[in-house]
PDB file of C-alpha atoms in Angstrom:
ATOM      1  CA  MET A  24      11.461  -1.798  -9.909  1.00  0.00           C
ATOM      2  CA  GLY A  25       9.881  -3.611 -12.821  1.00  0.00           C
ATOM      3  CA  ALA A  26       7.876  -6.739 -12.040  1.00  0.00           C
ATOM      4  CA  TYR A  27       5.067  -6.628  -9.511  1.00  0.00           C
ATOM      5  CA  TYR A  28       3.264  -9.454  -7.765  1.00  0.00           C
ATOM      6  CA  ASP A  29       0.140  -7.302  -8.045  1.00  0.00           C
ATOM      7  CA  GLU A  30      -1.041  -3.776  -8.729  1.00  0.00           C
ATOM      8  CA  VAL A  31      -3.560  -2.847  -6.048  1.00  0.00           C
ATOM      9  CA  GLU A  32      -6.041   0.015  -5.880  1.00  0.00           C
ATOM     10  CA  ILE A  33      -6.054   1.601  -2.416  1.00  0.00           C
ATOM     11  CA  GLU A  34      -9.804   0.923  -2.226  1.00  0.00           C
ATOM     12  CA  ASP A  35      -9.062  -2.831  -2.387  1.00  0.00           C
ATOM     13  CA  MET A  36      -6.864  -2.743   0.706  1.00  0.00           C
ATOM     14  CA  ALA A  37      -8.127  -3.282   4.258  1.00  0.00           C
ATOM     15  CA  ARG A  38      -7.881  -0.126   6.388  1.00  0.00           C
ATOM     16  CA  ASP A  39      -6.931  -0.102  10.066  1.00  0.00           C
ATOM     17  CA  GLU A  40      -8.141   3.287  11.343  1.00  0.00           C
ATOM     18  CA  GLU A  41      -6.600   2.848  14.795  1.00  0.00           C
ATOM     19  CA  LYS A  42      -3.078   2.229  13.450  1.00  0.00           C
ATOM     20  CA  ARG A  43      -3.632   4.404  10.352  1.00  0.00           C
ATOM     21  CA  VAL A  44      -2.347   1.633   8.080  1.00  0.00           C
ATOM     22  CA  TYR A  45      -3.638  -0.108   4.956  1.00  0.00           C
ATOM     23  CA  HIS A  46      -3.099  -3.883   4.623  1.00  0.00           C
ATOM     24  CA  TYR A  47      -3.095  -6.285   1.690  1.00  0.00           C
ATOM     25  CA  PRO A  48      -2.510 -10.066   1.893  1.00  0.00           C
ATOM     26  CA  CYS A  49       0.632 -11.557   0.380  1.00  0.00           C
ATOM     27  CA  ALA A  50       0.861 -14.994  -1.239  1.00  0.00           C
ATOM     28  CA  CYS A  51       3.380 -16.077   1.446  1.00  0.00           C
ATOM     29  CA  GLY A  52       0.770 -15.656   4.192  1.00  0.00           C
ATOM     30  CA  ASP A  53       2.076 -12.373   5.578  1.00  0.00           C
ATOM     31  CA  ARG A  54       0.645  -9.015   4.566  1.00  0.00           C
ATOM     32  CA  PHE A  55       1.822  -5.764   3.101  1.00  0.00           C
ATOM     33  CA  GLY A  56       1.356  -2.764   5.400  1.00  0.00           C
ATOM     34  CA  ILE A  57       1.406   0.808   4.145  1.00  0.00           C
ATOM     35  CA  SER A  58       0.962   3.819   6.403  1.00  0.00           C
ATOM     36  CA  ARG A  59      -0.914   6.979   5.507  1.00  0.00           C
ATOM     37  CA  ARG A  60       2.349   8.877   5.838  1.00  0.00           C
ATOM     38  CA  GLN A  61       3.944   6.684   3.172  1.00  0.00           C
ATOM     39  CA  LEU A  62       0.963   7.345   0.925  1.00  0.00           C
ATOM     40  CA  ALA A  63       1.319  11.097   1.428  1.00  0.00           C
ATOM     41  CA  ASP A  64       4.998  10.990   0.409  1.00  0.00           C
ATOM     42  CA  CYS A  65       4.445   9.780  -3.162  1.00  0.00           C
ATOM     43  CA  GLU A  66       1.721   9.048  -5.708  1.00  0.00           C
ATOM     44  CA  ASN A  67       2.508   5.404  -6.509  1.00  0.00           C
ATOM     45  CA  ILE A  68       4.185   3.120  -4.036  1.00  0.00           C
ATOM     46  CA  GLU A  69       6.182  -0.023  -4.684  1.00  0.00           C
ATOM     47  CA  TYR A  70       6.164  -2.007  -1.464  1.00  0.00           C
ATOM     48  CA  ILE A  71       8.057  -5.200  -0.587  1.00  0.00           C
ATOM     49  CA  CYS A  72       6.500  -7.851   1.661  1.00  0.00           C
ATOM     50  CA  PRO A  73       8.269  -8.022   5.050  1.00  0.00           C
ATOM     51  CA  SER A  74       8.533 -11.848   4.811  1.00  0.00           C
ATOM     52  CA  CYS A  75       9.387 -12.533   1.164  1.00  0.00           C
ATOM     53  CA  SER A  76      10.543 -10.741  -1.978  1.00  0.00           C
ATOM     54  CA  LEU A  77       7.151 -10.067  -3.581  1.00  0.00           C
ATOM     55  CA  VAL A  78       6.360  -6.453  -4.485  1.00  0.00           C
ATOM     56  CA  ILE A  79       3.033  -4.717  -4.954  1.00  0.00           C
ATOM     57  CA  ARG A  80       2.332  -1.355  -6.494  1.00  0.00           C
ATOM     58  CA  VAL A  81      -0.346   0.696  -4.758  1.00  0.00           C
ATOM     59  CA  ILE A  82      -2.365   2.914  -7.066  1.00  0.00           C
ATOM     60  CA  TYR A  83      -4.374   5.846  -5.752  1.00  0.00           C
ATOM     61  CA  ASP A  84      -5.237   9.487  -6.353  1.00  0.00           C
ATOM     62  CA  LEU A  85      -3.468  11.855  -3.998  1.00  0.00           C
ATOM     63  CA  VAL A  86      -5.749  14.601  -2.756  1.00  0.00           C
ATOM     64  CA  ARG A  87      -4.002  17.526  -1.086  1.00  0.00           C
ATOM     65  CA  PRO A  88      -5.885  20.324   0.666  1.00  0.00           C
ATOM     66  CA  GLY A  89      -5.734  23.773  -0.800  1.00  0.00           C
TER      67      GLY A  89
END
């Protein structure tokens, strides 16, 4: 994918510890939701809003044990 609505640092996202999900608001009023499992699968994530076609790129440093 090429054009992003926003590039977001993981630290700027709201974290829901109970559901183990990070959230970020979308311009349409909905919110992006990214699970910890999705974060563990790749270093940079392009994620599409569930209600519209906007895409964010989540930027973070992957830390693996060992």
